[in-house]
């Protein structure tokens, strides 16, 4: 299954007139080679592939890299200008694609300088996001990992709810939640857990502070797990004690917007059409200006990837895509509510992968 990914990439390269691609983004390398490393490069041509790693990773690559992929292992000595010309002098290509979104300007300069030392001309070509378009539709193994990562956050949330009390700080709650996620089988959590209470809940991407939580206020928690590299992403807003009527109204509005989106988003829609379903519910109730972000994002080896569900997104949703549906309302000086579930499109319809209970208390 992994080898077909390299073949699919080769088709994309040919379609784009590229002879080879230098893959630098860590998750893209992992996706194509099934080998994870924080550092390194994968060079893919029409006839072969090289993985370039420093000495920290060479032995494990020799042991675990799938032989059927026919990826040659190359040990990097020094920076890219030291080894790239060596590899390129032995392969017959006239251009080399690079991942423009993931290469710094100084690295770009180093690469183009090092090409000048060759006795042939190789043109550097920006490749756009070719691999993202492969990663966006998940296969069965990937979906199994996503489901497991979803199950872990569901269980951790349920366990957390019996332990959450007023007087705990946001940081304490974040730590209990992170421990529960790890104890239930997650690898390192994919992003810093958000616990935003009271007026802090008005900030969509808050991180936990020493603020103590009070009875009756919103507490928004955004968290995820990672299984075999694949992420989950979920948000629940809860309340210790009795919420007031404004909080109940806003919670129900966000919930209605989310439920409508889960029911009505279909394969074949654009990201913009999907976003609009939930946005219209919130706008009609007069809170449009308080829903400042997109409805959702793709989830995979990275917690934010394609597709984008947002105003102006032309991405077309299709079966096998995994993404979040996360409407929110954030009112400065008051607080906020967000509900997020990770879902997959299956037979044209949305199926939720995260299923933790919803309800304020
Ligand atoms: Co999230
Ligand atoms: Co999200």
mmCIF file of C-alpha atoms and ligand atoms in Angstrom:
data_model
loop_
_atom_site.group_PDB
_atom_site.id
_atom_site.type_symbol
_atom_site.label_atom_id
_atom_site.label_comp_id
_atom_site.label_asym_id
_atom_site.label_seq_id
_atom_site.Cartn_x
_atom_site.Cartn_y
_atom_site.Cartn_z
ATOM 1 C CA UNK A 1 0.000 0.000 0.000
ATOM 2 C CA UNK A 2 2.879 2.349 0.856
ATOM 3 C CA UNK A 3 4.622 1.610 -2.470
ATOM 4 C CA UNK A 4 1.558 2.736 -4.397
ATOM 5 C CA UNK A 5 2.023 6.160 -2.795
ATOM 6 C CA UNK A 6 5.398 6.576 -4.484
ATOM 7 C CA UNK A 7 3.861 5.439 -7.778
ATOM 8 C CA UNK A 8 1.013 7.922 -7.438
ATOM 9 C CA UNK A 9 3.502 10.673 -6.699
ATOM 10 C CA UNK A 10 5.473 9.734 -9.844
ATOM 11 C CA UNK A 11 2.321 10.146 -11.910
ATOM 12 C CA UNK A 12 1.815 13.601 -10.370
ATOM 13 C CA UNK A 13 5.437 14.520 -11.082
ATOM 14 C CA UNK A 14 5.044 13.539 -14.727
ATOM 15 C CA UNK A 15 1.796 15.519 -15.003
ATOM 16 C CA UNK A 16 3.633 18.552 -13.664
ATOM 17 C CA UNK A 17 6.693 18.159 -15.865
ATOM 18 C CA UNK A 18 8.947 17.351 -12.917
ATOM 19 C CA UNK A 19 11.811 14.849 -13.193
ATOM 20 C CA UNK A 20 12.334 14.606 -9.436
ATOM 21 C CA UNK A 21 11.082 15.993 -6.138
ATOM 22 C CA UNK A 22 13.058 16.822 -3.021
ATOM 23 C CA UNK A 23 10.716 16.080 -0.113
ATOM 24 C CA UNK A 24 11.638 18.016 3.008
ATOM 25 C CA UNK A 25 8.428 18.168 5.074
ATOM 26 C CA UNK A 26 8.666 15.531 7.819
ATOM 27 C CA UNK A 27 5.139 14.131 7.495
ATOM 28 C CA UNK A 28 5.369 14.020 3.708
ATOM 29 C CA UNK A 29 8.567 11.969 4.013
ATOM 30 C CA UNK A 30 6.903 9.706 6.488
ATOM 31 C CA UNK A 31 3.815 9.324 4.312
ATOM 32 C CA UNK A 32 5.850 8.191 1.316
ATOM 33 C CA UNK A 33 8.493 6.082 3.055
ATOM 34 C CA UNK A 34 6.699 4.888 6.210
ATOM 35 C CA UNK A 35 9.854 6.002 8.011
ATOM 36 C CA UNK A 36 9.609 8.765 10.583
ATOM 37 C CA UNK A 37 12.483 11.113 11.389
ATOM 38 C CA UNK A 38 12.550 14.698 12.555
ATOM 39 C CA UNK A 39 15.255 15.526 10.044
ATOM 40 C CA UNK A 40 16.137 14.374 6.562
ATOM 41 C CA UNK A 41 15.157 14.435 2.901
ATOM 42 C CA UNK A 42 13.546 12.083 0.456
ATOM 43 C CA UNK A 43 14.473 12.465 -3.185
ATOM 44 C CA UNK A 44 12.013 10.802 -5.556
ATOM 45 C CA UNK A 45 12.674 10.352 -9.272
ATOM 46 C CA UNK A 46 10.706 8.440 -11.911
ATOM 47 C CA UNK A 47 12.927 5.396 -11.465
ATOM 48 C CA UNK A 48 14.156 5.501 -7.901
ATOM 49 C CA UNK A 49 14.177 7.126 -4.483
ATOM 50 C CA UNK A 50 16.824 8.114 -1.941
ATOM 51 C CA UNK A 51 16.344 8.848 1.729
ATOM 52 C CA UNK A 52 19.024 11.108 3.132
ATOM 53 C CA UNK A 53 19.470 10.941 6.887
ATOM 54 C CA UNK A 54 22.106 11.889 9.400
ATOM 55 C CA UNK A 55 23.906 9.304 11.536
ATOM 56 C CA UNK A 56 21.169 9.337 14.220
ATOM 57 C CA UNK A 57 18.719 7.614 11.904
ATOM 58 C CA UNK A 58 20.843 5.439 9.613
ATOM 59 C CA UNK A 59 20.714 2.230 11.641
ATOM 60 C CA UNK A 60 16.986 2.325 12.276
ATOM 61 C CA UNK A 61 16.350 3.156 8.619
ATOM 62 C CA UNK A 62 18.398 0.137 7.536
ATOM 63 C CA UNK A 63 16.368 -2.020 9.886
ATOM 64 C CA UNK A 64 12.860 -0.741 9.362
ATOM 65 C CA UNK A 65 12.637 0.711 5.864
ATOM 66 C CA UNK A 66 10.418 -1.501 3.707
ATOM 67 C CA UNK A 67 12.721 -3.144 1.134
ATOM 68 C CA UNK A 68 9.958 -3.366 -1.464
ATOM 69 C CA UNK A 69 9.978 0.428 -1.725
ATOM 70 C CA UNK A 70 13.505 0.276 -3.192
ATOM 71 C CA UNK A 71 14.518 3.458 -1.374
ATOM 72 C CA UNK A 72 18.297 3.858 -1.213
ATOM 73 C CA UNK A 73 19.624 5.033 2.138
ATOM 74 C CA UNK A 74 22.190 7.809 1.961
ATOM 75 C CA UNK A 75 24.033 9.143 4.997
ATOM 76 C CA UNK A 76 24.204 12.939 5.117
ATOM 77 C CA UNK A 77 27.606 14.290 6.133
ATOM 78 C CA UNK A 78 27.275 18.010 6.708
ATOM 79 C CA UNK A 79 24.637 20.270 5.220
ATOM 80 C CA UNK A 80 22.731 19.745 1.984
ATOM 81 C CA UNK A 81 25.389 21.453 -0.150
ATOM 82 C CA UNK A 82 27.787 18.636 0.811
ATOM 83 C CA UNK A 83 25.677 15.692 -0.334
ATOM 84 C CA UNK A 84 23.053 16.878 -2.831
ATOM 85 C CA UNK A 85 25.513 17.393 -5.734
ATOM 86 C CA UNK A 86 26.856 13.842 -5.171
ATOM 87 C CA UNK A 87 23.439 12.286 -5.585
ATOM 88 C CA UNK A 88 22.409 14.524 -8.471
ATOM 89 C CA UNK A 89 25.591 13.901 -10.433
ATOM 90 C CA UNK A 90 24.618 10.233 -10.650
ATOM 91 C CA UNK A 91 21.033 10.645 -11.804
ATOM 92 C CA UNK A 92 19.727 11.898 -15.081
ATOM 93 C CA UNK A 93 17.314 14.766 -14.418
ATOM 94 C CA UNK A 94 16.997 18.245 -15.861
ATOM 95 C CA UNK A 95 14.804 19.740 -13.131
ATOM 96 C CA UNK A 96 14.229 19.237 -9.425
ATOM 97 C CA UNK A 97 11.003 20.120 -7.629
ATOM 98 C CA UNK A 98 11.129 21.447 -4.081
ATOM 99 C CA UNK A 99 8.431 22.001 -1.471
ATOM 100 C CA UNK A 100 8.215 25.774 -1.538
ATOM 101 C CA UNK A 101 5.980 25.988 1.541
ATOM 102 C CA UNK A 102 8.510 24.144 3.676
ATOM 103 C CA UNK A 103 11.905 25.436 2.562
ATOM 104 C CA UNK A 104 13.399 28.573 4.066
ATOM 105 C CA UNK A 105 14.879 31.240 1.871
ATOM 106 C CA UNK A 106 18.390 30.505 3.127
ATOM 107 C CA UNK A 107 17.993 26.796 2.393
ATOM 108 C CA UNK A 108 16.696 27.605 -1.073
ATOM 109 C CA UNK A 109 19.785 29.716 -1.650
ATOM 110 C CA UNK A 110 22.096 26.957 -0.418
ATOM 111 C CA UNK A 111 20.432 24.429 -2.718
ATOM 112 C CA UNK A 112 20.586 26.645 -5.791
ATOM 113 C CA UNK A 113 24.228 27.504 -5.084
ATOM 114 C CA UNK A 114 25.130 23.828 -4.720
ATOM 115 C CA UNK A 115 23.529 22.987 -8.084
ATOM 116 C CA UNK A 116 26.012 25.327 -9.741
ATOM 117 C CA UNK A 117 28.871 22.992 -8.849
ATOM 118 C CA UNK A 118 27.437 20.319 -11.173
ATOM 119 C CA UNK A 119 28.693 19.917 -14.739
ATOM 120 C CA UNK A 120 25.070 19.895 -15.960
ATOM 121 C CA UNK A 121 22.140 22.261 -15.528
ATOM 122 C CA UNK A 122 19.339 21.276 -13.185
ATOM 123 C CA UNK A 123 16.511 23.753 -12.852
ATOM 124 C CA UNK A 124 14.935 24.197 -9.407
ATOM 125 C CA UNK A 125 11.135 24.242 -9.698
ATOM 126 C CA UNK A 126 8.600 25.063 -7.024
ATOM 127 C CA UNK A 127 6.313 22.022 -6.800
ATOM 128 C CA UNK A 128 3.378 23.429 -4.870
ATOM 129 C CA UNK A 129 1.680 20.933 -2.624
ATOM 130 C CA UNK A 130 1.678 17.714 -4.670
ATOM 131 C CA UNK A 131 1.886 15.348 -1.725
ATOM 132 C CA UNK A 132 -0.926 17.060 0.181
ATOM 133 C CA UNK A 133 -3.246 16.131 -2.669
ATOM 134 C CA UNK A 134 -2.310 12.466 -2.157
ATOM 135 C CA UNK A 135 -2.544 12.599 1.625
ATOM 136 C CA UNK A 136 -5.994 14.168 1.656
ATOM 137 C CA UNK A 137 -7.852 10.893 1.005
ATOM 138 C CA UNK A 138 -7.152 8.292 3.671
ATOM 139 C CA UNK A 139 -6.808 4.539 3.131
ATOM 140 C CA UNK A 140 -8.164 1.865 5.478
ATOM 141 C CA UNK A 141 -5.012 1.685 7.611
ATOM 142 C CA UNK A 142 -4.986 5.426 8.071
ATOM 143 C CA UNK A 143 -8.676 5.431 8.968
ATOM 144 C CA UNK A 144 -8.098 2.692 11.548
ATOM 145 C CA UNK A 145 -5.406 4.852 13.210
ATOM 146 C CA UNK A 146 -7.698 7.909 13.140
ATOM 147 C CA UNK A 147 -10.532 5.884 14.707
ATOM 148 C CA UNK A 148 -8.260 4.694 17.505
ATOM 149 C CA UNK A 149 -7.009 8.254 18.123
ATOM 150 C CA UNK A 150 -10.645 9.396 18.239
ATOM 151 C CA UNK A 151 -11.610 6.669 20.673
ATOM 152 C CA UNK A 152 -8.776 7.702 23.025
ATOM 153 C CA UNK A 153 -9.939 11.329 23.271
ATOM 154 C CA UNK A 154 -13.545 10.188 23.794
ATOM 155 C CA UNK A 155 -12.528 7.999 26.736
ATOM 156 C CA UNK A 156 -10.129 10.601 28.182
ATOM 157 C CA UNK A 157 -12.864 13.244 28.084
ATOM 158 C CA UNK A 158 -15.331 10.992 29.870
ATOM 159 C CA UNK A 159 -12.747 10.237 32.574
ATOM 160 C CA UNK A 160 -11.867 13.927 32.884
ATOM 161 C CA UNK A 161 -15.472 14.946 33.489
ATOM 162 C CA UNK A 162 -15.627 13.068 36.793
ATOM 163 C CA UNK A 163 -12.467 14.861 37.978
ATOM 164 C CA UNK A 164 -13.074 18.454 36.906
ATOM 165 C CA UNK A 165 -13.958 20.791 39.827
ATOM 166 C CA UNK A 166 -14.241 24.516 40.397
ATOM 167 C CA UNK A 167 -11.025 25.918 41.866
ATOM 168 C CA UNK A 168 -8.801 23.813 39.576
ATOM 169 C CA UNK A 169 -6.605 25.898 37.300
ATOM 170 C CA UNK A 170 -6.715 25.667 33.524
ATOM 171 C CA UNK A 171 -3.178 24.245 33.616
ATOM 172 C CA UNK A 172 -4.174 21.548 36.105
ATOM 173 C CA UNK A 173 -7.078 20.499 33.896
ATOM 174 C CA UNK A 174 -4.820 20.451 30.823
ATOM 175 C CA UNK A 175 -2.337 18.229 32.609
ATOM 176 C CA UNK A 176 -4.977 15.774 33.885
ATOM 177 C CA UNK A 177 -6.384 15.594 30.375
ATOM 178 C CA UNK A 178 -2.974 15.058 28.791
ATOM 179 C CA UNK A 179 -2.162 12.280 31.290
ATOM 180 C CA UNK A 180 -5.472 10.569 30.567
ATOM 181 C CA UNK A 181 -4.873 10.788 26.814
ATOM 182 C CA UNK A 182 -1.411 9.235 27.214
ATOM 183 C CA UNK A 183 -2.619 6.574 29.661
ATOM 184 C CA UNK A 184 -5.245 5.521 27.144
ATOM 185 C CA UNK A 185 -2.581 4.774 24.549
ATOM 186 C CA UNK A 186 -1.750 7.983 22.693
ATOM 187 C CA UNK A 187 1.762 8.897 21.653
ATOM 188 C CA UNK A 188 2.974 12.444 22.372
ATOM 189 C CA UNK A 189 -0.084 14.669 22.028
ATOM 190 C CA UNK A 190 -0.239 16.385 18.625
ATOM 191 C CA UNK A 191 -0.683 19.956 19.939
ATOM 192 C CA UNK A 192 -0.673 21.889 23.210
ATOM 193 C CA UNK A 193 -4.012 21.292 24.907
ATOM 194 C CA UNK A 194 -6.264 24.351 25.078
ATOM 195 C CA UNK A 195 -8.173 24.946 28.298
ATOM 196 C CA UNK A 196 -9.825 28.367 28.166
ATOM 197 C CA UNK A 197 -12.214 29.300 30.957
ATOM 198 C CA UNK A 198 -14.509 32.254 31.581
ATOM 199 C CA UNK A 199 -13.544 35.313 29.533
ATOM 200 C CA UNK A 200 -10.474 33.384 28.272
ATOM 201 C CA UNK A 201 -12.899 31.212 26.287
ATOM 202 C CA UNK A 202 -13.359 34.220 23.982
ATOM 203 C CA UNK A 203 -9.913 33.446 22.517
ATOM 204 C CA UNK A 204 -10.182 30.578 20.015
ATOM 205 C CA UNK A 205 -6.522 29.542 20.351
ATOM 206 C CA UNK A 206 -5.805 30.173 23.971
ATOM 207 C CA UNK A 207 -3.354 28.074 25.996
ATOM 208 C CA UNK A 208 -3.974 27.081 29.598
ATOM 209 C CA UNK A 209 -3.027 29.541 32.376
ATOM 210 C CA UNK A 210 -3.058 29.561 36.184
ATOM 211 C CA UNK A 211 -6.595 30.969 36.166
ATOM 212 C CA UNK A 212 -8.913 29.042 38.493
ATOM 213 C CA UNK A 213 -12.205 27.921 37.013
ATOM 214 C CA UNK A 214 -15.455 29.137 38.519
ATOM 215 C CA UNK A 215 -18.935 27.679 38.738
ATOM 216 C CA UNK A 216 -21.247 28.679 35.895
ATOM 217 C CA UNK A 217 -18.680 29.821 33.322
ATOM 218 C CA UNK A 218 -17.750 28.237 29.982
ATOM 219 C CA UNK A 219 -14.647 26.029 29.871
ATOM 220 C CA UNK A 220 -13.496 25.251 26.337
ATOM 221 C CA UNK A 221 -11.096 22.346 25.959
ATOM 222 C CA UNK A 222 -9.460 21.491 22.624
ATOM 223 C CA UNK A 223 -7.304 18.381 22.591
ATOM 224 C CA UNK A 224 -6.093 15.459 20.518
ATOM 225 C CA UNK A 225 -4.340 12.099 20.542
ATOM 226 C CA UNK A 226 -1.886 10.505 18.140
ATOM 227 C CA UNK A 227 -1.870 6.857 17.048
ATOM 228 C CA UNK A 228 0.705 5.535 14.550
ATOM 229 C CA UNK A 229 1.350 9.152 13.600
ATOM 230 C CA UNK A 230 -2.313 9.972 12.902
ATOM 231 C CA UNK A 231 -4.036 12.694 14.923
ATOM 232 C CA UNK A 232 -7.430 13.273 16.427
ATOM 233 C CA UNK A 233 -8.800 16.711 17.232
ATOM 234 C CA UNK A 234 -11.839 17.443 19.384
ATOM 235 C CA UNK A 235 -13.273 20.380 21.341
ATOM 236 C CA UNK A 236 -15.881 20.386 24.067
ATOM 237 C CA UNK A 237 -17.191 23.342 26.057
ATOM 238 C CA UNK A 238 -18.439 22.439 29.516
ATOM 239 C CA UNK A 239 -19.526 24.185 32.684
ATOM 240 C CA UNK A 240 -19.114 23.288 36.344
ATOM 241 C CA UNK A 241 -22.404 23.973 38.113
ATOM 242 C CA UNK A 242 -25.328 25.702 36.444
ATOM 243 C CA UNK A 243 -24.768 27.738 33.275
ATOM 244 C CA UNK A 244 -26.788 30.958 32.917
ATOM 245 C CA UNK A 245 -29.361 31.362 30.164
ATOM 246 C CA UNK A 246 -27.003 33.268 27.832
ATOM 247 C CA UNK A 247 -24.450 30.477 27.997
ATOM 248 C CA UNK A 248 -27.159 27.862 27.403
ATOM 249 C CA UNK A 249 -28.494 29.806 24.390
ATOM 250 C CA UNK A 250 -25.075 30.230 22.807
ATOM 251 C CA UNK A 251 -24.158 26.614 23.492
ATOM 252 C CA UNK A 252 -27.329 25.393 21.812
ATOM 253 C CA UNK A 253 -26.763 27.685 18.851
ATOM 254 C CA UNK A 254 -23.243 26.316 18.286
ATOM 255 C CA UNK A 255 -24.560 22.782 18.760
ATOM 256 C CA UNK A 256 -27.345 23.326 16.201
ATOM 257 C CA UNK A 257 -24.890 24.780 13.703
ATOM 258 C CA UNK A 258 -22.568 21.820 14.173
ATOM 259 C CA UNK A 259 -25.338 19.191 13.963
ATOM 260 C CA UNK A 260 -26.712 20.767 10.789
ATOM 261 C CA UNK A 261 -23.243 20.709 9.219
ATOM 262 C CA UNK A 262 -22.696 17.063 10.247
ATOM 263 C CA UNK A 263 -26.050 16.148 8.683
ATOM 264 C CA UNK A 264 -25.816 18.186 5.493
ATOM 265 C CA UNK A 265 -22.155 18.142 4.429
ATOM 266 C CA UNK A 266 -21.812 15.728 1.493
ATOM 267 C CA UNK A 267 -19.025 14.506 -0.745
ATOM 268 C CA UNK A 268 -18.757 16.708 -3.821
ATOM 269 C CA UNK A 269 -19.334 19.971 -1.942
ATOM 270 C CA UNK A 270 -16.667 22.637 -1.834
ATOM 271 C CA UNK A 271 -15.083 23.664 1.443
ATOM 272 C CA UNK A 272 -16.926 26.962 1.121
ATOM 273 C CA UNK A 273 -20.338 25.300 0.720
ATOM 274 C CA UNK A 274 -19.669 23.137 3.776
ATOM 275 C CA UNK A 275 -18.616 26.153 5.842
ATOM 276 C CA UNK A 276 -21.722 28.046 4.808
ATOM 277 C CA UNK A 277 -24.095 25.458 6.310
ATOM 278 C CA UNK A 278 -22.985 26.165 9.871
ATOM 279 C CA UNK A 279 -22.163 29.824 9.268
ATOM 280 C CA UNK A 280 -25.705 30.589 8.130
ATOM 281 C CA UNK A 281 -27.189 29.183 11.354
ATOM 282 C CA UNK A 282 -24.925 31.392 13.455
ATOM 283 C CA UNK A 283 -25.440 34.454 11.249
ATOM 284 C CA UNK A 284 -29.215 34.113 11.316
ATOM 285 C CA UNK A 285 -29.130 34.197 15.108
ATOM 286 C CA UNK A 286 -27.135 37.440 14.939
ATOM 287 C CA UNK A 287 -23.746 36.080 16.025
ATOM 288 C CA UNK A 288 -22.027 35.952 12.607
ATOM 289 C CA UNK A 289 -19.340 38.451 13.569
ATOM 290 C CA UNK A 290 -18.342 36.256 16.529
ATOM 291 C CA UNK A 291 -17.530 33.192 14.390
ATOM 292 C CA UNK A 292 -14.188 34.364 13.075
ATOM 293 C CA UNK A 293 -12.524 31.180 11.819
ATOM 294 C CA UNK A 294 -13.295 28.538 9.227
ATOM 295 C CA UNK A 295 -15.619 25.620 9.962
ATOM 296 C CA UNK A 296 -12.929 22.967 9.756
ATOM 297 C CA UNK A 297 -9.639 21.579 8.501
ATOM 298 C CA UNK A 298 -8.277 18.282 7.258
ATOM 299 C CA UNK A 299 -6.599 16.032 9.828
ATOM 300 C CA UNK A 300 -4.010 13.343 9.178
ATOM 301 C CA UNK A 301 -0.328 12.966 10.022
ATOM 302 C CA UNK A 302 -0.551 16.718 10.605
ATOM 303 C CA UNK A 303 -3.301 18.145 12.752
ATOM 304 C CA UNK A 304 -3.974 20.845 10.167
ATOM 305 C CA UNK A 305 -3.865 19.741 6.538
ATOM 306 C CA UNK A 306 -6.096 19.711 3.470
ATOM 307 C CA UNK A 307 -9.000 20.127 2.888
ATOM 308 C CA UNK A 308 -10.007 23.525 4.221
ATOM 309 C CA UNK A 309 -13.644 24.137 5.147
ATOM 310 C CA UNK A 310 -13.859 27.905 5.083
ATOM 311 C CA UNK A 311 -15.148 30.897 3.181
ATOM 312 C CA UNK A 312 -13.326 31.037 -0.191
ATOM 313 C CA UNK A 313 -12.162 27.406 -0.017
ATOM 314 C CA UNK A 314 -12.434 25.751 -3.438
ATOM 315 C CA UNK A 315 -11.294 22.358 -2.079
ATOM 316 C CA UNK A 316 -13.745 19.650 -3.120
ATOM 317 C CA UNK A 317 -14.764 17.254 -0.372
ATOM 318 C CA UNK A 318 -14.625 13.546 -1.218
ATOM 319 C CA UNK A 319 -15.083 10.132 0.368
ATOM 320 C CA UNK A 320 -12.144 9.128 2.558
ATOM 321 C CA UNK A 321 -11.330 12.664 3.642
ATOM 322 C CA UNK A 322 -10.934 13.216 7.389
ATOM 323 C CA UNK A 323 -11.590 16.696 8.746
ATOM 324 C CA UNK A 324 -12.959 18.657 11.688
ATOM 325 C CA UNK A 325 -16.341 20.362 11.975
ATOM 326 C CA UNK A 326 -15.847 23.061 14.600
ATOM 327 C CA UNK A 327 -18.134 26.074 14.715
ATOM 328 C CA UNK A 328 -17.606 28.518 17.577
ATOM 329 C CA UNK A 329 -18.872 31.796 18.980
ATOM 330 C CA UNK A 330 -16.406 34.035 20.814
ATOM 331 C CA UNK A 331 -17.594 37.193 22.522
ATOM 332 C CA UNK A 332 -14.851 39.485 23.854
ATOM 333 C CA UNK A 333 -15.225 40.144 27.582
ATOM 334 C CA UNK A 334 -17.813 37.395 27.975
ATOM 335 C CA UNK A 335 -16.379 34.072 26.824
ATOM 336 C CA UNK A 336 -17.024 31.560 24.100
ATOM 337 C CA UNK A 337 -18.273 28.167 23.020
ATOM 338 C CA UNK A 338 -16.730 25.810 20.452
ATOM 339 C CA UNK A 339 -17.724 22.261 19.571
ATOM 340 C CA UNK A 340 -15.412 20.231 17.379
ATOM 341 C CA UNK A 341 -15.647 16.699 16.059
ATOM 342 C CA UNK A 342 -13.362 14.805 13.739
ATOM 343 C CA UNK A 343 -15.310 13.166 10.931
ATOM 344 C CA UNK A 344 -14.785 11.132 7.770
ATOM 345 C CA UNK A 345 -16.773 11.216 4.534
ATOM 346 C CA UNK A 346 -18.121 7.755 3.782
ATOM 347 C CA UNK A 347 -20.548 6.885 0.960
ATOM 348 C CA UNK A 348 -21.110 10.582 0.442
ATOM 349 C CA UNK A 349 -22.065 11.336 4.052
ATOM 350 C CA UNK A 350 -20.374 12.542 7.219
ATOM 351 C CA UNK A 351 -19.582 9.911 9.819
ATOM 352 C CA UNK A 352 -18.321 11.219 13.154
ATOM 353 C CA UNK A 353 -15.140 9.591 14.448
ATOM 354 C CA UNK A 354 -15.105 11.430 17.782
ATOM 355 C CA UNK A 355 -18.271 10.778 19.750
ATOM 356 C CA UNK A 356 -17.642 12.170 23.240
ATOM 357 C CA UNK A 357 -20.829 13.249 24.940
ATOM 358 C CA UNK A 358 -22.068 16.791 24.320
ATOM 359 C CA UNK A 359 -23.853 18.784 26.953
ATOM 360 C CA UNK A 360 -22.729 21.572 29.229
ATOM 361 C CA UNK A 361 -22.589 19.936 32.659
HETATM 362 CO CO1 LIG B 1 -9.077 21.313 17.847
HETATM 363 CO CO1 LIG B 2 -9.324 21.623 14.847
#
